[in-house]
Amino acid sequence: MEFKERTLMTIADMICGNSEAEAFFVYRKSSYLTQFFQDCATEFVHDGSTRHYWVANTLRQIFAEPHPNAQTPPATFLRVIQALMDSADAVNEGSDRPGALALLNNALAREGFEAFYAEDRQCYLRHIATKKIVSAATDPHRPFSPSELKRRALLLAYLETASEDELIEEVLLPLFRQLGFHRITAAGHKDKALEYGKDVWMKFILPTQHVLYFGIQAKKDKIDSSGVTKSGNANVAEIHNQVMMMLGHEIFDPEIGKRVLVDHAFIVAGGEITKAARNWIGNKLDASKRSQILFMDRDDILNLYVVTNLPLPQGATPEAPVAEDDKLPF
């Protein structure tokens, strides 16, 4: 991945605090440039040459580092952006830094990216065309910070009341899009006859450019294997029938103009998927089809949503309290 020379020089001026950038960015001398890149977990040391040319060359070296794909800058560059846009370094403006953000986005737009502040007050990059938030590799099983635990609790409360359509459209579609899946198409519930056992189909492009197709069968609540299912829960026998239909029915991919079979099926639940339900469906499938089934329950959804730093659905965000009118009624 490479940025245009003009973009690199513009960002270099921001890091140095030169010219137009001086109004909103900290002016950094030689030793402070070394300190800046040390804070970004690098070993670059300013050699005394012209500052913005040295910084631009340093950025070129950073872009030569390994990165996941052509749409994702190296992790070091993401740290550079976060350090550059640190709220504590605001100059001539508030901590939300609208002026600095506007200058940075003017440069990043040439490369198809935009910067924004998330709820944790850190600056992140987003790919403009795909709306994918660019982030380093995330671990959904790591300990969460207090702010992340708060976001997780808000999303959990939302899932308790969300409908199946809201689960799919407001939670699953943004999540899978952020995880790198392409052509995410929701079958919807207006025409049940055209679902053929799947609520969503999508594809994932491997680094070798091979394509895998996925179908999703989503249920709002718990999936169990009891003979008499409580209201709101889904019985795994019903899921089994829908999964078999999904794996056996072709989908049309308009990008290649061909009909293809689904390679893997996600069984997604807004509640728990019991061990008995997993075992039941595993015993019903032969070895080849068993390897095509992937399970995803509420905890998986919550953890992935938090670590990918996705904005919460609109219904999950608490409304700001309305200020009471202190005026006397007379």
Short mmCIF file of N, CA and C in Angstrom, two decimals, residues 3 38 61 82 93 96 139 160 191 206 209 222 237 284 287 298 310-311:
data_model
loop_
_atom_site.label_atom_id
_atom_site.label_comp_id
_atom_site.label_asym_id
_atom_site.label_seq_id
_atom_site.Cartn_x
_atom_site.Cartn_y
_atom_site.Cartn_z
N PHE A 3 0.68 5.72 -0.23
CA PHE A 3 -0.05 6.98 -0.33
C PHE A 3 0.67 7.88 -1.33
N GLN A 38 8.77 7.57 18.83
CA GLN A 38 8.96 6.61 19.91
C GLN A 38 7.64 6.30 20.59
N GLN A 61 8.62 4.55 4.84
CA GLN A 61 9.14 3.32 5.43
C GLN A 61 8.06 2.59 6.22
N GLN A 82 -3.26 8.19 15.57
CA GLN A 82 -3.79 8.38 16.92
C GLN A 82 -2.93 9.34 17.73
N GLU A 93 -8.19 25.29 19.60
CA GLU A 93 -9.54 24.73 19.47
C GLU A 93 -9.79 23.75 20.61
N ASP A 96 -12.16 18.22 20.80
CA ASP A 96 -12.68 17.45 19.67
C ASP A 96 -11.97 17.79 18.36
N ASP A 139 -8.75 -9.00 19.49
CA ASP A 139 -8.98 -10.25 20.20
C ASP A 139 -10.27 -10.12 20.99
N GLU A 160 -31.95 -7.61 23.86
CA GLU A 160 -33.08 -8.16 24.63
C GLU A 160 -34.42 -7.77 24.02
N ASP A 191 -40.54 -11.44 1.77
CA ASP A 191 -40.87 -12.53 0.85
C ASP A 191 -40.19 -13.79 1.34
N LEU A 206 -10.36 -14.70 0.15
CA LEU A 206 -9.13 -15.11 0.80
C LEU A 206 -7.94 -14.33 0.22
N GLN A 209 -7.17 -14.83 -3.27
CA GLN A 209 -8.22 -14.38 -4.18
C GLN A 209 -9.28 -15.45 -4.45
N LYS A 222 -32.97 -17.63 22.13
CA LYS A 222 -32.22 -18.85 22.42
C LYS A 222 -32.58 -19.96 21.44
N ALA A 237 -34.39 -28.38 15.55
CA ALA A 237 -34.88 -29.17 14.42
C ALA A 237 -35.32 -28.25 13.28
N LYS A 284 -26.96 -34.99 13.49
CA LYS A 284 -27.86 -35.14 12.36
C LYS A 284 -27.16 -34.97 11.01
N ALA A 287 -20.28 -36.04 8.17
CA ALA A 287 -19.01 -35.38 8.47
C ALA A 287 -18.74 -34.20 7.54
N ARG A 298 -24.97 -15.07 21.39
CA ARG A 298 -25.01 -13.67 21.85
C ARG A 298 -23.65 -13.18 22.33
N LEU A 310 -17.32 -0.76 16.60
CA LEU A 310 -18.43 -0.31 15.78
C LEU A 310 -19.36 0.61 16.56
N PRO A 311 -19.92 1.63 15.92
CA PRO A 311 -20.91 2.46 16.61
C PRO A 311 -22.13 1.62 16.99
#
